[in-house]
Amino acid sequence: MSEQPTTHFGFRDVPVAEKQKLVGQVFTSVARNYDLMNDLMSFGIHRVWKRYFVSISGIRPGDRVLDLAGGTGDIAALVKPVVGDKGDVVVGDINAAMLSVGRDRMTDRGMVSGLRWTQLNAEALPFPDNSFDAVTMAFGLRNVTDKDKALADICRVLKPGGRALVLEFSKVRNELFSKLYDFHSFQVLPRLGQLFARDAGSYQYLAESIRKHPDQDMLKGMMENAGFERVEVRNLSNGIVAIHRGYKF
């Protein structure tokens, strides 16, 4: 019998069929503390990264936008005022707990109109071809099992002239800073996760998943292979995160 295909879950190799379930368990566990998690991982700078991400997106009033891995609503809250009353934002996430947290948060802020919440798998988007002016994905691509398949489907649902924007942790460019970042990720972060969220394991996985994610150049190539053109990369905070932007023509 042939061996079962495997993929990475953090630094572990697991059967491909199991990764989605394992990732789901992580995000169900951290859903209520997701903002805390991001603050611990980025020293709170993720809020600045996200604002900049939306500011360079090229999203305009009246656009239809799909925000993937958007369960907490952070990106949707920034995009909705840009698209305005004539625009539409679809928030998609594979995890029901994350969607519930985000929907409740946006409702508490009075942001209901023009937002749709959909549980979906980024590898098989339930939308027709040429449906959206822009697709955004912030800190979610690294958790997708088949990234190539997800990128190809993102390209499919974009309208001609549309753009995809991916904000994700990436490869730190400075060697000394990289060592400090590794110490924070693997020695400090899990302990903070245990202290504040009673969950060291999920935070350990999240740190490991960052190191397994394709670096800037590799992800650029993956987007080009998926059909995107004029793919641009912008490093933020010395490469801790990077913004990849590509167009469908």
Tab-separated table of C-alpha atoms in Angstrom, residues 60 89 100 112 118 141 168 173 211:
chain	number	residue	atom	x	y	z
A	60	ARG	CA	-12.769	51.923	-3.915
A	89	VAL	CA	-17.965	42.929	1.986
A	100	SER	CA	-19.161	34.061	15.613
A	112	VAL	CA	-24.293	45.191	10.173
A	118	THR	CA	-19.862	32.878	5.249
A	141	LEU	CA	-2.836	31.755	4.152
A	168	GLU	CA	1.192	37.319	6.208
A	173	ARG	CA	15.730	40.002	6.713
A	211	ARG	CA	8.495	29.401	10.030
